[in-house]
Amino acid sequence: MNVISEVSVENLVVERGGKRVIHGISFSVAAGKITTLLGANGAGKSSTVMAMAGVLPRGGSVRLGSVTLEGFSPDSIRRAGLALVPEGHRVLGQLSVEDNILVAALEGSAAARRQGLEHAYEIFPELAERRRQSASDLSGGQKQMVAMAQAFVAKPRFMIVDELSLGLAPAVVKRLAEALKIAAASGIGVLLIEQFANLALDLADQALVLERGCLVFTGAAVTLRAQPDILHGAYLAS
Ligand SMILES: Nc1ncnc2c1ncn2[C@@H]1O[C@H](COP(=O)(O)OP(=O)(O)O)[C@@H](O)[C@H]1O
Ligand SMILES: [Mg+2]
C-alpha cells in the first residue's frame, strides 16, 4: 500500500443557497496527526469538510496524496481513503449496532469485512458488548461511537469528524478523544471540528481557524494556544 502523506485543499470555494460561504481557502491535513478546524457557528467548518468529502459541490482542488479528487462521488472519495463522520451522529435506528457498522464496510470479501468490524470493536469495545442491540437504544455518546466506527471499518487513511462532542457528556467525550489519538498514532490523518476549542487544541498537533469562510490562522496548535486573541477574534466575528 502506498503511503499518502497528506490531504491538500487548494483554493476551496463553496457556495450554499447561491451565496459564497468559503472564499478560496488552502490547507493540508497530515497523515498520523490531528488537525483541528476551529471557528464560530456559521464560519463554514461543515461546508468545508462536506465539500472535501464530495457531499457539497466545490471549486478548487482536493488532493489525496497525488490523486486529485475531481468528479469523485462521496462513495469513491471514501473508497480512496477519506472518511467523513458527519455532524449529528446519526445511526440507522432499526438496525443493530453491528449491522450499522457493517453497512459502512467497503465491499470486499466477508473476511475483510469481518476484519474491519473487529478493528472497529478494538477501538470501541463498548460497541462489541452491544453488537446485537438496536442502535435506537444507544445513548448519544454510543451513537457517536457507531458513527466513528462506520469510518474506522472502512480503514481510512484520513478521517474527518464534524462536531465530536456536540450534546455529549464529558466522560464519553474523553473516550471519543482517546479513539482519535489511537487513530492518529496508527497513521490516520484526523481533521477534527470541535466546539470546545481547549479540548481541540489539547488533542491537536495543527490548527486552522476559519472566520466567515476565510482562514485566519494556520499553524501549530501550541502556537494558537499561546495566541488566544486570534481565537477570540474569530469567535466574536460571527
Ligand atoms: N443548507 C444551507 N443552505 C444555505 N446556506 C447554508 C446552509 N447550511 C449552511 N449555510 C450557510 O453557510 C455558512 C456556513 O455554514 P456551516 O458550514 O454550517 O458553518 P459551521 O459548520 O462553521 O457552523 C453559514 O452562513 C450558513 O448560514
Ligand atoms: Mg457545522
PDB file of C-alpha atoms and ligand atoms in Angstrom:
ATOM      1  CA  MET A   1       0.000   0.000   0.000  1.00  0.00           C
ATOM      2  CA  ASN A   2       1.481   3.347  -0.977  1.00  0.00           C
ATOM      3  CA  VAL A   3       1.794   5.920   1.755  1.00  0.00           C
ATOM      4  CA  ILE A   4      -0.276   9.056   1.385  1.00  0.00           C
ATOM      5  CA  SER A   5       1.303  11.776   3.456  1.00  0.00           C
ATOM      6  CA  GLU A   6      -1.427  14.384   3.284  1.00  0.00           C
ATOM      7  CA  VAL A   7      -4.741  15.632   2.033  1.00  0.00           C
ATOM      8  CA  SER A   8      -4.285  19.012   0.452  1.00  0.00           C
ATOM      9  CA  VAL A   9      -7.006  21.510  -0.235  1.00  0.00           C
ATOM     10  CA  GLU A  10      -6.289  24.349  -2.625  1.00  0.00           C
ATOM     11  CA  ASN A  11      -8.397  27.374  -3.302  1.00  0.00           C
ATOM     12  CA  LEU A  12     -11.545  25.747  -1.996  1.00  0.00           C
ATOM     13  CA  VAL A  13     -14.696  27.682  -2.829  1.00  0.00           C
ATOM     14  CA  VAL A  14     -18.147  26.611  -1.640  1.00  0.00           C
ATOM     15  CA  GLU A  15     -21.499  28.226  -2.338  1.00  0.00           C
ATOM     16  CA  ARG A  16     -24.695  27.498  -0.460  1.00  0.00           C
ATOM     17  CA  GLY A  17     -28.087  28.813  -1.416  1.00  0.00           C
ATOM     18  CA  GLY A  18     -26.411  30.967  -4.093  1.00  0.00           C
ATOM     19  CA  LYS A  19     -24.148  32.601  -1.524  1.00  0.00           C
ATOM     20  CA  ARG A  20     -20.406  32.084  -1.333  1.00  0.00           C
ATOM     21  CA  VAL A  21     -19.578  30.731   2.124  1.00  0.00           C
ATOM     22  CA  ILE A  22     -15.979  29.528   1.594  1.00  0.00           C
ATOM     23  CA  HIS A  23     -13.721  32.011  -0.149  1.00  0.00           C
ATOM     24  CA  GLY A  24     -10.801  30.118  -1.670  1.00  0.00           C
ATOM     25  CA  ILE A  25      -9.063  28.529   1.320  1.00  0.00           C
ATOM     26  CA  SER A  26      -5.951  26.324   1.168  1.00  0.00           C
ATOM     27  CA  PHE A  27      -4.577  23.954   3.796  1.00  0.00           C
ATOM     28  CA  SER A  28      -3.349  20.437   4.305  1.00  0.00           C
ATOM     29  CA  VAL A  29      -4.020  17.649   6.774  1.00  0.00           C
ATOM     30  CA  ALA A  30      -1.034  15.426   7.559  1.00  0.00           C
ATOM     31  CA  ALA A  31      -1.156  11.648   7.985  1.00  0.00           C
ATOM     32  CA  GLY A  32      -0.652  10.480  11.560  1.00  0.00           C
ATOM     33  CA  LYS A  33      -1.530  13.876  13.015  1.00  0.00           C
ATOM     34  CA  ILE A  34      -4.616  15.574  14.418  1.00  0.00           C
ATOM     35  CA  THR A  35      -5.500  18.883  12.792  1.00  0.00           C
ATOM     36  CA  THR A  36      -8.359  20.876  14.261  1.00  0.00           C
ATOM     37  CA  LEU A  37     -10.593  23.207  12.279  1.00  0.00           C
ATOM     38  CA  LEU A  38     -11.966  25.887  14.605  1.00  0.00           C
ATOM     39  CA  GLY A  39     -14.333  28.792  14.116  1.00  0.00           C
ATOM     40  CA  ALA A  40     -17.615  30.281  15.273  1.00  0.00           C
ATOM     41  CA  ASN A  41     -21.020  28.922  14.340  1.00  0.00           C
ATOM     42  CA  GLY A  42     -21.624  29.634  10.678  1.00  0.00           C
ATOM     43  CA  ALA A  43     -17.921  30.216   9.895  1.00  0.00           C
ATOM     44  CA  GLY A  44     -18.039  27.449   7.284  1.00  0.00           C
ATOM     45  CA  LYS A  45     -16.470  24.436   9.002  1.00  0.00           C
ATOM     46  CA  SER A  46     -19.122  21.929   7.943  1.00  0.00           C
ATOM     47  CA  SER A  47     -19.263  23.387   4.433  1.00  0.00           C
ATOM     48  CA  THR A  48     -15.502  22.902   4.138  1.00  0.00           C
ATOM     49  CA  VAL A  49     -15.490  19.259   5.167  1.00  0.00           C
ATOM     50  CA  MET A  50     -18.666  18.381   3.255  1.00  0.00           C
ATOM     51  CA  ALA A  51     -17.032  19.808   0.136  1.00  0.00           C
ATOM     52  CA  MET A  52     -13.865  17.791   0.824  1.00  0.00           C
ATOM     53  CA  ALA A  53     -15.938  14.621   1.173  1.00  0.00           C
ATOM     54  CA  GLY A  54     -17.820  15.297  -2.063  1.00  0.00           C
ATOM     55  CA  VAL A  55     -21.152  15.888  -0.319  1.00  0.00           C
ATOM     56  CA  LEU A  56     -21.288  19.542  -1.453  1.00  0.00           C
ATOM     57  CA  PRO A  57     -20.146  20.848  -4.840  1.00  0.00           C
ATOM     58  CA  ARG A  58     -16.997  22.938  -4.750  1.00  0.00           C
ATOM     59  CA  GLY A  59     -14.477  24.965  -6.652  1.00  0.00           C
ATOM     60  CA  GLY A  60     -10.750  24.440  -6.203  1.00  0.00           C
ATOM     61  CA  SER A  61      -8.998  21.147  -5.695  1.00  0.00           C
ATOM     62  CA  VAL A  62      -8.730  18.436  -3.082  1.00  0.00           C
ATOM     63  CA  ARG A  63      -5.844  16.004  -3.410  1.00  0.00           C
ATOM     64  CA  LEU A  64      -5.323  12.778  -1.544  1.00  0.00           C
ATOM     65  CA  GLY A  65      -1.589  12.274  -1.937  1.00  0.00           C
ATOM     66  CA  SER A  66      -1.056  12.548  -5.678  1.00  0.00           C
ATOM     67  CA  VAL A  67      -4.679  11.774  -6.574  1.00  0.00           C
ATOM     68  CA  THR A  68      -6.885  14.758  -7.391  1.00  0.00           C
ATOM     69  CA  LEU A  69     -10.420  14.015  -6.243  1.00  0.00           C
ATOM     70  CA  GLU A  70     -12.024  15.669  -9.239  1.00  0.00           C
ATOM     71  CA  GLY A  71     -15.507  14.440 -10.106  1.00  0.00           C
ATOM     72  CA  PHE A  72     -15.382  11.768  -7.395  1.00  0.00           C
ATOM     73  CA  SER A  73     -18.663  10.771  -5.729  1.00  0.00           C
ATOM     74  CA  PRO A  74     -18.788  10.771  -1.908  1.00  0.00           C
ATOM     75  CA  ASP A  75     -18.576   6.999  -2.080  1.00  0.00           C
ATOM     76  CA  SER A  76     -15.490   6.940  -4.263  1.00  0.00           C
ATOM     77  CA  ILE A  77     -13.820   9.526  -2.020  1.00  0.00           C
ATOM     78  CA  ARG A  78     -14.453   7.231   0.912  1.00  0.00           C
ATOM     79  CA  ARG A  79     -13.075   4.331  -1.041  1.00  0.00           C
ATOM     80  CA  ALA A  80      -9.994   6.404  -1.888  1.00  0.00           C
ATOM     81  CA  GLY A  81      -9.364   6.697   1.859  1.00  0.00           C
ATOM     82  CA  LEU A  82     -11.094   9.843   3.125  1.00  0.00           C
ATOM     83  CA  ALA A  83     -13.940   9.150   5.564  1.00  0.00           C
ATOM     84  CA  LEU A  84     -16.298  11.797   6.949  1.00  0.00           C
ATOM     85  CA  VAL A  85     -18.139  11.419  10.248  1.00  0.00           C
ATOM     86  CA  PRO A  86     -20.906  13.971   9.671  1.00  0.00           C
ATOM     87  CA  GLU A  87     -22.338  16.243  12.322  1.00  0.00           C
ATOM     88  CA  GLY A  88     -25.145  14.813  14.446  1.00  0.00           C
ATOM     89  CA  HIS A  89     -24.056  11.159  14.992  1.00  0.00           C
ATOM     90  CA  ARG A  90     -26.960   9.725  13.063  1.00  0.00           C
ATOM     91  CA  VAL A  91     -27.410   5.968  13.026  1.00  0.00           C
ATOM     92  CA  LEU A  92     -29.920   3.623  11.420  1.00  0.00           C
ATOM     93  CA  GLY A  93     -32.149   3.079  14.460  1.00  0.00           C
ATOM     94  CA  GLN A  94     -33.907  -0.009  13.135  1.00  0.00           C
ATOM     95  CA  LEU A  95     -30.615  -1.844  12.642  1.00  0.00           C
ATOM     96  CA  SER A  96     -28.391  -3.457  15.250  1.00  0.00           C
ATOM     97  CA  VAL A  97     -25.097  -1.862  16.234  1.00  0.00           C
ATOM     98  CA  GLU A  98     -23.218  -4.464  14.208  1.00  0.00           C
ATOM     99  CA  ASP A  99     -25.326  -4.009  11.085  1.00  0.00           C
ATOM    100  CA  ASN A 100     -24.872  -0.241  11.333  1.00  0.00           C
ATOM    101  CA  ILE A 101     -21.128  -0.751  11.242  1.00  0.00           C
ATOM    102  CA  LEU A 102     -21.238  -3.434   8.547  1.00  0.00           C
ATOM    103  CA  VAL A 103     -23.290  -1.330   6.120  1.00  0.00           C
ATOM    104  CA  ALA A 104     -20.402   1.116   6.152  1.00  0.00           C
ATOM    105  CA  ALA A 105     -17.767  -1.519   5.438  1.00  0.00           C
ATOM    106  CA  LEU A 106     -16.448  -1.261   1.930  1.00  0.00           C
ATOM    107  CA  GLU A 107     -17.258  -4.078  -0.423  1.00  0.00           C
ATOM    108  CA  GLY A 108     -14.779  -6.899  -0.296  1.00  0.00           C
ATOM    109  CA  SER A 109     -14.621 -10.416   0.978  1.00  0.00           C
ATOM    110  CA  ALA A 110     -16.635 -11.430   4.026  1.00  0.00           C
ATOM    111  CA  ALA A 111     -13.301 -11.981   5.780  1.00  0.00           C
ATOM    112  CA  ALA A 112     -12.180  -8.432   5.024  1.00  0.00           C
ATOM    113  CA  ARG A 113     -15.453  -7.013   6.315  1.00  0.00           C
ATOM    114  CA  ARG A 114     -15.176  -9.103   9.455  1.00  0.00           C
ATOM    115  CA  GLN A 115     -11.617  -7.862   9.943  1.00  0.00           C
ATOM    116  CA  GLY A 116     -12.769  -4.260   9.567  1.00  0.00           C
ATOM    117  CA  LEU A 117     -15.506  -4.908  12.109  1.00  0.00           C
ATOM    118  CA  GLU A 118     -13.065  -6.390  14.619  1.00  0.00           C
ATOM    119  CA  HIS A 119     -10.815  -3.368  14.082  1.00  0.00           C
ATOM    120  CA  ALA A 120     -13.732  -1.053  14.936  1.00  0.00           C
ATOM    121  CA  TYR A 121     -14.529  -3.145  18.032  1.00  0.00           C
ATOM    122  CA  GLU A 122     -10.912  -2.937  19.160  1.00  0.00           C
ATOM    123  CA  ILE A 123     -11.238   0.832  19.180  1.00  0.00           C
ATOM    124  CA  PHE A 124     -14.683   0.784  20.816  1.00  0.00           C
ATOM    125  CA  PRO A 125     -15.020  -2.396  22.922  1.00  0.00           C
ATOM    126  CA  GLU A 126     -18.246  -0.973  24.376  1.00  0.00           C
ATOM    127  CA  LEU A 127     -19.831  -1.459  20.942  1.00  0.00           C
ATOM    128  CA  ALA A 128     -18.762  -5.088  20.797  1.00  0.00           C
ATOM    129  CA  GLU A 129     -20.686  -5.668  24.020  1.00  0.00           C
ATOM    130  CA  ARG A 130     -23.768  -4.143  22.385  1.00  0.00           C
ATOM    131  CA  ARG A 131     -23.379  -5.609  18.919  1.00  0.00           C
ATOM    132  CA  ARG A 132     -26.863  -7.161  18.848  1.00  0.00           C
ATOM    133  CA  GLN A 133     -28.614  -4.197  20.439  1.00  0.00           C
ATOM    134  CA  SER A 134     -30.792  -1.926  18.328  1.00  0.00           C
ATOM    135  CA  ALA A 135     -28.944   1.300  17.546  1.00  0.00           C
ATOM    136  CA  SER A 136     -32.002   3.326  18.541  1.00  0.00           C
ATOM    137  CA  ASP A 137     -31.473   2.237  22.175  1.00  0.00           C
ATOM    138  CA  LEU A 138     -27.982   3.726  22.374  1.00  0.00           C
ATOM    139  CA  SER A 139     -27.011   6.880  24.241  1.00  0.00           C
ATOM    140  CA  GLY A 140     -25.821   9.896  22.262  1.00  0.00           C
ATOM    141  CA  GLY A 141     -22.218   9.044  23.036  1.00  0.00           C
ATOM    142  CA  GLN A 142     -22.644   5.442  21.905  1.00  0.00           C
ATOM    143  CA  LYS A 143     -24.279   6.645  18.675  1.00  0.00           C
ATOM    144  CA  GLN A 144     -21.254   8.850  18.057  1.00  0.00           C
ATOM    145  CA  MET A 145     -19.073   5.765  18.596  1.00  0.00           C
ATOM    146  CA  VAL A 146     -21.124   3.909  15.971  1.00  0.00           C
ATOM    147  CA  ALA A 147     -20.746   6.849  13.575  1.00  0.00           C
ATOM    148  CA  MET A 148     -16.987   6.819  14.151  1.00  0.00           C
ATOM    149  CA  ALA A 149     -16.857   3.023  13.890  1.00  0.00           C
ATOM    150  CA  GLN A 150     -18.515   3.391  10.465  1.00  0.00           C
ATOM    151  CA  ALA A 151     -15.474   5.403   9.451  1.00  0.00           C
ATOM    152  CA  PHE A 152     -12.945   3.036  11.046  1.00  0.00           C
ATOM    153  CA  VAL A 153     -14.464  -0.041   9.404  1.00  0.00           C
ATOM    154  CA  ALA A 154     -13.512   1.385   6.009  1.00  0.00           C
ATOM    155  CA  LYS A 155      -9.839   1.545   7.146  1.00  0.00           C
ATOM    156  CA  PRO A 156      -9.430   5.171   6.066  1.00  0.00           C
ATOM    157  CA  ARG A 157      -6.143   6.981   5.622  1.00  0.00           C
ATOM    158  CA  PHE A 158      -7.848  10.220   6.635  1.00  0.00           C
ATOM    159  CA  MET A 159     -10.833  10.794   8.861  1.00  0.00           C
ATOM    160  CA  ILE A 160     -12.854  13.954   9.329  1.00  0.00           C
ATOM    161  CA  VAL A 161     -15.035  14.308  12.435  1.00  0.00           C
ATOM    162  CA  ASP A 162     -17.571  17.133  12.337  1.00  0.00           C
ATOM    163  CA  GLU A 163     -18.524  18.162  15.909  1.00  0.00           C
ATOM    164  CA  LEU A 164     -17.041  15.439  18.065  1.00  0.00           C
ATOM    165  CA  SER A 165     -18.666  16.367  21.377  1.00  0.00           C
ATOM    166  CA  LEU A 166     -21.821  18.267  20.463  1.00  0.00           C
ATOM    167  CA  GLY A 167     -24.531  17.390  23.002  1.00  0.00           C
ATOM    168  CA  LEU A 168     -22.480  14.638  24.663  1.00  0.00           C
ATOM    169  CA  ALA A 169     -21.483  14.076  28.280  1.00  0.00           C
ATOM    170  CA  PRO A 170     -17.860  14.903  29.201  1.00  0.00           C
ATOM    171  CA  ALA A 171     -16.994  11.330  30.228  1.00  0.00           C
ATOM    172  CA  VAL A 172     -17.863   9.917  26.818  1.00  0.00           C
ATOM    173  CA  VAL A 173     -16.105  12.784  25.039  1.00  0.00           C
ATOM    174  CA  LYS A 174     -12.913  11.646  26.742  1.00  0.00           C
ATOM    175  CA  ARG A 175     -13.380   8.183  25.237  1.00  0.00           C
ATOM    176  CA  LEU A 176     -14.016   9.617  21.784  1.00  0.00           C
ATOM    177  CA  ALA A 177     -10.934  11.818  22.048  1.00  0.00           C
ATOM    178  CA  GLU A 178      -8.910   8.763  23.054  1.00  0.00           C
ATOM    179  CA  ALA A 179     -10.106   6.964  19.914  1.00  0.00           C
ATOM    180  CA  LEU A 180      -8.891   9.844  17.748  1.00  0.00           C
ATOM    181  CA  LYS A 181      -5.478   9.719  19.397  1.00  0.00           C
ATOM    182  CA  ILE A 182      -5.284   5.994  18.721  1.00  0.00           C
ATOM    183  CA  ALA A 183      -6.306   6.625  15.116  1.00  0.00           C
ATOM    184  CA  ALA A 184      -3.603   9.253  14.633  1.00  0.00           C
ATOM    185  CA  ALA A 185      -0.980   7.063  16.320  1.00  0.00           C
ATOM    186  CA  SER A 186      -1.867   4.314  13.824  1.00  0.00           C
ATOM    187  CA  GLY A 187      -1.102   6.682  10.944  1.00  0.00           C
ATOM    188  CA  ILE A 188      -4.556   8.051  10.140  1.00  0.00           C
ATOM    189  CA  GLY A 189      -4.686  11.790   9.466  1.00  0.00           C
ATOM    190  CA  VAL A 190      -7.520  13.305  11.512  1.00  0.00           C
ATOM    191  CA  LEU A 191      -9.340  16.560  10.807  1.00  0.00           C
ATOM    192  CA  LEU A 192     -11.340  17.469  13.899  1.00  0.00           C
ATOM    193  CA  ILE A 193     -14.136  20.010  14.256  1.00  0.00           C
ATOM    194  CA  GLU A 194     -14.913  20.566  17.916  1.00  0.00           C
ATOM    195  CA  GLN A 195     -16.896  23.291  19.666  1.00  0.00           C
ATOM    196  CA  PHE A 196     -14.661  23.286  22.744  1.00  0.00           C
ATOM    197  CA  ALA A 197     -11.510  24.941  21.447  1.00  0.00           C
ATOM    198  CA  ASN A 198      -9.483  23.974  24.526  1.00  0.00           C
ATOM    199  CA  LEU A 199     -10.272  20.304  24.114  1.00  0.00           C
ATOM    200  CA  ALA A 200      -9.490  20.507  20.394  1.00  0.00           C
ATOM    201  CA  LEU A 201      -6.190  22.310  20.963  1.00  0.00           C
ATOM    202  CA  ASP A 202      -5.146  19.796  23.623  1.00  0.00           C
ATOM    203  CA  LEU A 203      -5.670  16.970  21.158  1.00  0.00           C
ATOM    204  CA  ALA A 204      -4.384  18.597  18.006  1.00  0.00           C
ATOM    205  CA  ASP A 205      -0.936  18.993  16.525  1.00  0.00           C
ATOM    206  CA  GLN A 206      -2.044  21.549  13.958  1.00  0.00           C
ATOM    207  CA  ALA A 207      -4.835  24.105  13.952  1.00  0.00           C
ATOM    208  CA  LEU A 208      -6.826  26.047  11.386  1.00  0.00           C
ATOM    209  CA  VAL A 209      -9.114  28.938  12.289  1.00  0.00           C
ATOM    210  CA  LEU A 210     -11.933  29.839   9.959  1.00  0.00           C
ATOM    211  CA  GLU A 211     -13.627  33.227  10.094  1.00  0.00           C
ATOM    212  CA  ARG A 212     -16.526  33.932   7.718  1.00  0.00           C
ATOM    213  CA  GLY A 213     -15.229  31.482   5.141  1.00  0.00           C
ATOM    214  CA  CYS A 214     -11.575  32.602   5.246  1.00  0.00           C
ATOM    215  CA  LEU A 215      -8.652  31.072   7.130  1.00  0.00           C
ATOM    216  CA  VAL A 216      -7.205  33.496   9.668  1.00  0.00           C
ATOM    217  CA  PHE A 217      -4.746  31.064  11.275  1.00  0.00           C
ATOM    218  CA  THR A 218      -2.814  28.035  10.052  1.00  0.00           C
ATOM    219  CA  GLY A 219      -0.099  26.609  12.258  1.00  0.00           C
ATOM    220  CA  ALA A 220       0.834  24.602  15.296  1.00  0.00           C
ATOM    221  CA  ALA A 221      -1.852  24.075  17.948  1.00  0.00           C
ATOM    222  CA  VAL A 222       0.597  25.205  20.658  1.00  0.00           C
ATOM    223  CA  THR A 223       1.154  28.465  18.799  1.00  0.00           C
ATOM    224  CA  LEU A 224      -2.577  29.130  18.688  1.00  0.00           C
ATOM    225  CA  ARG A 225      -2.911  28.272  22.373  1.00  0.00           C
ATOM    226  CA  ALA A 226      -0.315  30.937  23.088  1.00  0.00           C
ATOM    227  CA  GLN A 227      -2.221  33.489  20.979  1.00  0.00           C
ATOM    228  CA  PRO A 228      -5.766  33.475  22.365  1.00  0.00           C
ATOM    229  CA  ASP A 229      -6.539  36.798  20.660  1.00  0.00           C
ATOM    230  CA  ILE A 230      -6.772  35.046  17.287  1.00  0.00           C
ATOM    231  CA  LEU A 231      -9.396  32.639  18.576  1.00  0.00           C
ATOM    232  CA  HIS A 232     -11.331  35.271  20.466  1.00  0.00           C
ATOM    233  CA  GLY A 233     -11.399  37.438  17.368  1.00  0.00           C
ATOM    234  CA  ALA A 234     -12.667  34.583  15.212  1.00  0.00           C
ATOM    235  CA  TYR A 235     -15.401  33.629  17.664  1.00  0.00           C
ATOM    236  CA  LEU A 236     -16.574  37.199  18.096  1.00  0.00           C
ATOM    237  CA  ALA A 237     -16.668  37.774  14.338  1.00  0.00           C
ATOM    238  CA  SER A 238     -19.698  35.562  13.790  1.00  0.00           C
TER     239      SER A 238
HETATM  240  N1  LIG B   1     -28.372  24.310   3.750  1.00  0.00           N
HETATM  241  C1  LIG B   1     -27.891  25.559   3.661  1.00  0.00           C
HETATM  242  N2  LIG B   1     -28.379  26.434   2.734  1.00  0.00           N
HETATM  243  C2  LIG B   1     -27.904  27.678   2.650  1.00  0.00           C
HETATM  244  N3  LIG B   1     -26.927  28.180   3.432  1.00  0.00           N
HETATM  245  C3  LIG B   1     -26.408  27.364   4.372  1.00  0.00           C
HETATM  246  C4  LIG B   1     -26.868  26.020   4.533  1.00  0.00           C
HETATM  247  N4  LIG B   1     -26.174  25.451   5.544  1.00  0.00           N
HETATM  248  C5  LIG B   1     -25.343  26.403   5.988  1.00  0.00           C
HETATM  249  N5  LIG B   1     -25.467  27.541   5.298  1.00  0.00           N
HETATM  250  C6  LIG B   1     -24.695  28.777   5.489  1.00  0.00           C
HETATM  251  O1  LIG B   1     -23.340  28.521   5.183  1.00  0.00           O
HETATM  252  C7  LIG B   1     -22.482  29.207   6.080  1.00  0.00           C
HETATM  253  C8  LIG B   1     -21.529  28.228   6.705  1.00  0.00           C
HETATM  254  O2  LIG B   1     -22.257  27.287   7.445  1.00  0.00           O
HETATM  255  P1  LIG B   1     -21.565  25.977   8.049  1.00  0.00           P
HETATM  256  O3  LIG B   1     -20.614  25.439   7.070  1.00  0.00           O
HETATM  257  O4  LIG B   1     -22.659  25.097   8.524  1.00  0.00           O
HETATM  258  O5  LIG B   1     -20.768  26.598   9.302  1.00  0.00           O
HETATM  259  P2  LIG B   1     -20.210  25.899  10.624  1.00  0.00           P
HETATM  260  O6  LIG B   1     -20.151  24.441  10.385  1.00  0.00           O
HETATM  261  O7  LIG B   1     -18.871  26.536  10.825  1.00  0.00           O
HETATM  262  O8  LIG B   1     -21.140  26.265  11.726  1.00  0.00           O
HETATM  263  C9  LIG B   1     -23.391  29.931   7.082  1.00  0.00           C
HETATM  264  O9  LIG B   1     -23.507  31.266   6.679  1.00  0.00           O
HETATM  265  C10 LIG B   1     -24.703  29.208   6.949  1.00  0.00           C
HETATM  266  O10 LIG B   1     -25.773  30.073   7.207  1.00  0.00           O
HETATM  267 MG    MG B   2     -21.037  22.813  11.415  1.00  0.00          MG
END
